[in-house]
PDB file of C-alpha atoms in Angstrom:
ATOM      1  CA  UNK A 826    -214.991 -31.459  85.172  1.00 53.00           C
ATOM      2  CA  UNK A 827    -218.341 -30.372  86.556  1.00 50.00           C
ATOM      3  CA  UNK A 828    -221.505 -31.655  84.877  1.00 50.00           C
ATOM      4  CA  UNK A 829    -224.954 -30.198  85.478  1.00 50.00           C
ATOM      5  CA  UNK A 830    -228.203 -31.861  84.622  1.00 51.00           C
ATOM      6  CA  UNK A 831    -226.624 -35.050  83.397  1.00 51.00           C
ATOM      7  CA  UNK A 832    -230.051 -36.317  82.390  1.00 60.00           C
ATOM      8  CA  UNK A 833    -230.103 -33.808  79.497  1.00 72.00           C
ATOM      9  CA  UNK A 834    -227.042 -35.240  77.789  1.00 76.00           C
ATOM     10  CA  UNK A 835    -225.641 -38.620  77.006  1.00 80.00           C
ATOM     11  CA  UNK A 836    -222.147 -39.696  76.105  1.00 80.00           C
ATOM     12  CA  UNK A 837    -221.940 -42.190  73.265  1.00 83.00           C
ATOM     13  CA  UNK A 838    -219.112 -43.857  71.375  1.00 81.00           C
ATOM     14  CA  UNK A 839    -219.571 -43.454  67.650  1.00 75.00           C
ATOM     15  CA  UNK A 840    -217.689 -44.041  64.452  1.00 75.00           C
ATOM     16  CA  UNK A 841    -215.318 -41.124  65.129  1.00 71.00           C
ATOM     17  CA  UNK A 842    -214.893 -41.479  68.881  1.00 72.00           C
ATOM     18  CA  UNK A 843    -216.809 -40.386  71.928  1.00 74.00           C
ATOM     19  CA  UNK A 844    -219.332 -37.560  71.710  1.00 78.00           C
ATOM     20  CA  UNK A 845    -221.748 -35.645  73.911  1.00 77.00           C
ATOM     21  CA  UNK A 846    -225.318 -35.545  72.645  1.00 79.00           C
ATOM     22  CA  UNK A 847    -228.394 -33.653  73.886  1.00 79.00           C
ATOM     23  CA  UNK A 848    -231.306 -35.850  74.938  1.00 82.00           C
ATOM     24  CA  UNK A 849    -233.760 -32.954  74.973  1.00 81.00           C
ATOM     25  CA  UNK A 850    -233.958 -29.381  73.739  1.00 82.00           C
ATOM     26  CA  UNK A 851    -231.460 -27.052  75.377  1.00 78.00           C
ATOM     27  CA  UNK A 852    -231.899 -23.396  76.219  1.00 82.00           C
ATOM     28  CA  UNK A 853    -229.732 -20.918  74.345  1.00 86.00           C
ATOM     29  CA  UNK A 854    -226.436 -20.380  76.215  1.00 85.00           C
ATOM     30  CA  UNK A 855    -227.279 -23.080  78.773  1.00 79.00           C
ATOM     31  CA  UNK A 856    -224.081 -24.432  80.326  1.00 76.00           C
ATOM     32  CA  UNK A 857    -224.209 -28.203  80.718  1.00 72.00           C
ATOM     33  CA  UNK A 858    -220.637 -28.911  81.683  1.00 71.00           C
ATOM     34  CA  UNK A 859    -217.444 -27.038  82.410  1.00 72.00           C
ATOM     35  CA  UNK A 860    -213.846 -28.145  82.119  1.00 72.00           C
ATOM     36  CA  UNK A 861    -211.227 -26.046  83.839  1.00 74.00           C
ATOM     37  CA  UNK A 862    -208.261 -25.005  81.643  1.00 72.00           C
ATOM     38  CA  UNK A 863    -205.968 -27.564  83.298  1.00 71.00           C
ATOM     39  CA  UNK A 864    -208.350 -30.315  82.127  1.00 75.00           C
ATOM     40  CA  UNK A 865    -208.125 -29.416  78.455  1.00 79.00           C
ATOM     41  CA  UNK A 866    -205.477 -30.031  75.836  1.00 84.00           C
ATOM     42  CA  UNK A 867    -204.067 -26.584  75.139  1.00 86.00           C
ATOM     43  CA  UNK A 868    -200.704 -25.422  73.877  1.00 89.00           C
ATOM     44  CA  UNK A 869    -200.181 -23.380  77.070  1.00 90.00           C
ATOM     45  CA  UNK A 870    -200.533 -26.542  79.153  1.00 90.00           C
ATOM     46  CA  UNK A 871    -198.192 -28.362  76.776  1.00 92.00           C
ATOM     47  CA  UNK A 872    -195.429 -25.792  77.244  1.00 92.00           C
ATOM     48  CA  UNK A 873    -195.867 -25.852  81.011  1.00 91.00           C
ATOM     49  CA  UNK A 874    -195.623 -29.655  81.248  1.00 92.00           C
ATOM     50  CA  UNK A 875    -192.718 -30.017  78.807  1.00 93.00           C
ATOM     51  CA  UNK A 876    -190.807 -27.205  80.509  1.00 91.00           C
ATOM     52  CA  UNK A 877    -191.195 -28.851  83.915  1.00 90.00           C
ATOM     53  CA  UNK A 878    -190.457 -32.395  82.674  1.00 90.00           C
ATOM     54  CA  UNK A 879    -187.315 -31.441  80.744  1.00 91.00           C
ATOM     55  CA  UNK A 880    -186.216 -28.267  82.563  1.00 88.00           C
ATOM     56  CA  UNK A 881    -186.582 -26.174  79.389  1.00 89.00           C
ATOM     57  CA  UNK A 882    -188.026 -22.797  78.531  1.00 89.00           C
ATOM     58  CA  UNK A 883    -190.922 -22.225  76.152  1.00 88.00           C
ATOM     59  CA  UNK A 884    -188.418 -20.777  73.660  1.00 91.00           C
ATOM     60  CA  UNK A 885    -186.338 -23.976  73.811  1.00 87.00           C
ATOM     61  CA  UNK A 886    -189.429 -26.002  72.956  1.00 89.00           C
ATOM     62  CA  UNK A 887    -190.492 -23.633  70.149  1.00 89.00           C
ATOM     63  CA  UNK A 888    -187.012 -23.821  68.653  1.00 89.00           C
ATOM     64  CA  UNK A 889    -187.256 -27.604  68.162  1.00 89.00           C
ATOM     65  CA  UNK A 890    -190.949 -28.504  67.836  1.00 91.00           C
ATOM     66  CA  UNK A 891    -193.896 -27.136  65.891  1.00 90.00           C
ATOM     67  CA  UNK A 892    -197.378 -26.903  67.419  1.00 89.00           C
ATOM     68  CA  UNK A 893    -198.493 -30.445  66.515  1.00 89.00           C
ATOM     69  CA  UNK A 894    -195.219 -31.965  67.737  1.00 92.00           C
ATOM     70  CA  UNK A 895    -195.424 -29.981  70.986  1.00 93.00           C
ATOM     71  CA  UNK A 896    -198.933 -31.289  71.628  1.00 92.00           C
ATOM     72  CA  UNK A 897    -197.801 -34.849  70.823  1.00 90.00           C
ATOM     73  CA  UNK A 898    -194.944 -34.625  73.351  1.00 93.00           C
ATOM     74  CA  UNK A 899    -197.356 -33.138  75.904  1.00 93.00           C
ATOM     75  CA  UNK A 900    -199.717 -36.086  75.440  1.00 91.00           C
ATOM     76  CA  UNK A 901    -196.799 -38.502  75.814  1.00 90.00           C
ATOM     77  CA  UNK A 902    -195.853 -36.977  79.170  1.00 91.00           C
ATOM     78  CA  UNK A 903    -199.464 -36.944  80.330  1.00 92.00           C
ATOM     79  CA  UNK A 904    -199.909 -40.607  79.330  1.00 89.00           C
ATOM     80  CA  UNK A 905    -196.877 -41.402  81.452  1.00 88.00           C
ATOM     81  CA  UNK A 906    -198.704 -39.934  84.483  1.00 90.00           C
ATOM     82  CA  UNK A 907    -201.646 -42.279  83.934  1.00 90.00           C
ATOM     83  CA  UNK A 908    -204.779 -41.627  86.012  1.00 93.00           C
ATOM     84  CA  UNK A 909    -203.049 -38.835  87.958  1.00 94.00           C
ATOM     85  CA  UNK A 910    -202.977 -36.682  84.798  1.00 92.00           C
ATOM     86  CA  UNK A 911    -205.449 -33.784  84.743  1.00 88.00           C
ATOM     87  CA  UNK A 912    -206.472 -34.823  81.241  1.00 90.00           C
ATOM     88  CA  UNK A 913    -206.666 -38.561  81.946  1.00 89.00           C
ATOM     89  CA  UNK A 914    -210.448 -38.791  81.373  1.00 84.00           C
ATOM     90  CA  UNK A 915    -209.791 -37.707  77.780  1.00 83.00           C
ATOM     91  CA  UNK A 916    -206.583 -39.702  77.305  1.00 87.00           C
ATOM     92  CA  UNK A 917    -208.254 -42.880  78.528  1.00 86.00           C
ATOM     93  CA  UNK A 918    -210.662 -42.659  75.582  1.00 81.00           C
ATOM     94  CA  UNK A 919    -207.973 -42.250  72.928  1.00 81.00           C
ATOM     95  CA  UNK A 920    -207.402 -45.124  70.525  1.00 78.00           C
ATOM     96  CA  UNK A 921    -204.230 -47.134  70.991  1.00 75.00           C
ATOM     97  CA  UNK A 922    -203.308 -46.520  67.359  1.00 74.00           C
ATOM     98  CA  UNK A 923    -204.342 -44.389  64.429  1.00 69.00           C
ATOM     99  CA  UNK A 924    -204.515 -46.114  61.100  1.00 71.00           C
ATOM    100  CA  UNK A 925    -206.008 -45.387  57.714  1.00 71.00           C
ATOM    101  CA  UNK A 926    -206.530 -47.761  54.789  1.00 73.00           C
ATOM    102  CA  UNK A 927    -203.372 -46.266  53.284  1.00 71.00           C
ATOM    103  CA  UNK A 928    -201.252 -47.538  56.179  1.00 70.00           C
ATOM    104  CA  UNK A 929    -201.793 -51.107  54.994  1.00 75.00           C
ATOM    105  CA  UNK A 930    -202.325 -50.561  51.282  1.00 78.00           C
ATOM    106  CA  UNK A 931    -200.311 -53.266  49.471  1.00 83.00           C
ATOM    107  CA  UNK A 932    -197.504 -51.964  47.257  1.00 81.00           C
ATOM    108  CA  UNK A 933    -198.629 -54.195  44.408  1.00 86.00           C
ATOM    109  CA  UNK A 934    -201.982 -52.351  44.345  1.00 85.00           C
ATOM    110  CA  UNK A 935    -200.577 -48.792  44.150  1.00 80.00           C
ATOM    111  CA  UNK A 936    -201.270 -48.698  40.409  1.00 83.00           C
ATOM    112  CA  UNK A 937    -204.996 -48.979  41.128  1.00 86.00           C
ATOM    113  CA  UNK A 938    -205.094 -45.766  43.162  1.00 85.00           C
ATOM    114  CA  UNK A 939    -206.034 -42.461  41.597  1.00 86.00           C
ATOM    115  CA  UNK A 940    -203.165 -39.977  41.206  1.00 85.00           C
ATOM    116  CA  UNK A 941    -204.568 -37.896  44.084  1.00 85.00           C
ATOM    117  CA  UNK A 942    -204.764 -40.993  46.320  1.00 83.00           C
ATOM    118  CA  UNK A 943    -201.196 -41.927  45.423  1.00 80.00           C
ATOM    119  CA  UNK A 944    -200.059 -38.439  46.418  1.00 81.00           C
ATOM    120  CA  UNK A 945    -202.004 -38.682  49.667  1.00 79.00           C
ATOM    121  CA  UNK A 946    -200.508 -42.110  50.384  1.00 78.00           C
ATOM    122  CA  UNK A 947    -196.973 -40.805  49.953  1.00 76.00           C
ATOM    123  CA  UNK A 948    -197.510 -37.586  51.903  1.00 77.00           C
ATOM    124  CA  UNK A 949    -199.409 -39.210  54.761  1.00 72.00           C
ATOM    125  CA  UNK A 950    -196.798 -41.869  55.421  1.00 73.00           C
ATOM    126  CA  UNK A 951    -193.828 -39.544  54.941  1.00 77.00           C
ATOM    127  CA  UNK A 952    -195.406 -36.941  57.260  1.00 80.00           C
ATOM    128  CA  UNK A 953    -195.859 -39.592  59.982  1.00 79.00           C
ATOM    129  CA  UNK A 954    -192.257 -40.696  59.645  1.00 83.00           C
ATOM    130  CA  UNK A 955    -190.930 -37.120  59.641  1.00 87.00           C
ATOM    131  CA  UNK A 956    -192.919 -36.168  62.756  1.00 87.00           C
ATOM    132  CA  UNK A 957    -191.920 -39.356  64.554  1.00 86.00           C
ATOM    133  CA  UNK A 958    -188.237 -38.844  63.783  1.00 89.00           C
ATOM    134  CA  UNK A 959    -188.339 -35.215  64.911  1.00 90.00           C
ATOM    135  CA  UNK A 960    -190.066 -36.056  68.194  1.00 90.00           C
ATOM    136  CA  UNK A 961    -187.788 -39.045  68.800  1.00 89.00           C
ATOM    137  CA  UNK A 962    -184.701 -36.895  68.227  1.00 89.00           C
ATOM    138  CA  UNK A 963    -186.016 -34.229  70.598  1.00 90.00           C
ATOM    139  CA  UNK A 964    -186.711 -36.775  73.348  1.00 89.00           C
ATOM    140  CA  UNK A 965    -183.367 -38.543  72.894  1.00 88.00           C
ATOM    141  CA  UNK A 966    -181.559 -35.205  73.086  1.00 88.00           C
ATOM    142  CA  UNK A 967    -183.174 -34.728  76.491  1.00 87.00           C
ATOM    143  CA  UNK A 968    -182.446 -38.287  77.695  1.00 85.00           C
ATOM    144  CA  UNK A 969    -186.004 -39.580  77.483  1.00 85.00           C
ATOM    145  CA  UNK A 970    -186.059 -43.246  76.502  1.00 78.00           C
ATOM    146  CA  UNK A 971    -188.346 -44.073  73.597  1.00 67.00           C
ATOM    147  CA  UNK A 972    -189.661 -47.452  74.918  1.00 69.00           C
ATOM    148  CA  UNK A 973    -191.147 -45.581  77.854  1.00 63.00           C
ATOM    149  CA  UNK A 974    -193.762 -44.133  75.523  1.00 62.00           C
ATOM    150  CA  UNK A 975    -194.998 -47.285  73.832  1.00 58.00           C
ATOM    151  CA  UNK A 976    -198.240 -48.589  75.320  1.00 50.00           C
TER     152      UNK A 976
END
């Protein structure tokens, strides 16, 4: 990643992660930094990495994984590479886990949730489980050991 005029921007960690903020007014269409396509998380890069790691075609991947699952598997393989990954500067900033209040909401308090929150609670947790099971099955089918991907 190339960065010009670093004094005009600052990188700060906020409530929702890391962000880039202007420290002074910017000119219209002024380019402050550039990331080459290999340094970004894109579905094209995901297919390329998964195909090379598992000796598959893009069609094989599409047959078993949706877009979100494909990107998740891509990130898993890139995490395995560590600092040698093209997207490591981004991956190194990712949280170790993603949780919401619903992940730890006690069962005995479900009655206190609104109906919409109860629906969200059920869908959110079942969606996580479904995605995890699908990805796990895909990796096992291709002889990738699950413990390898736990940090």
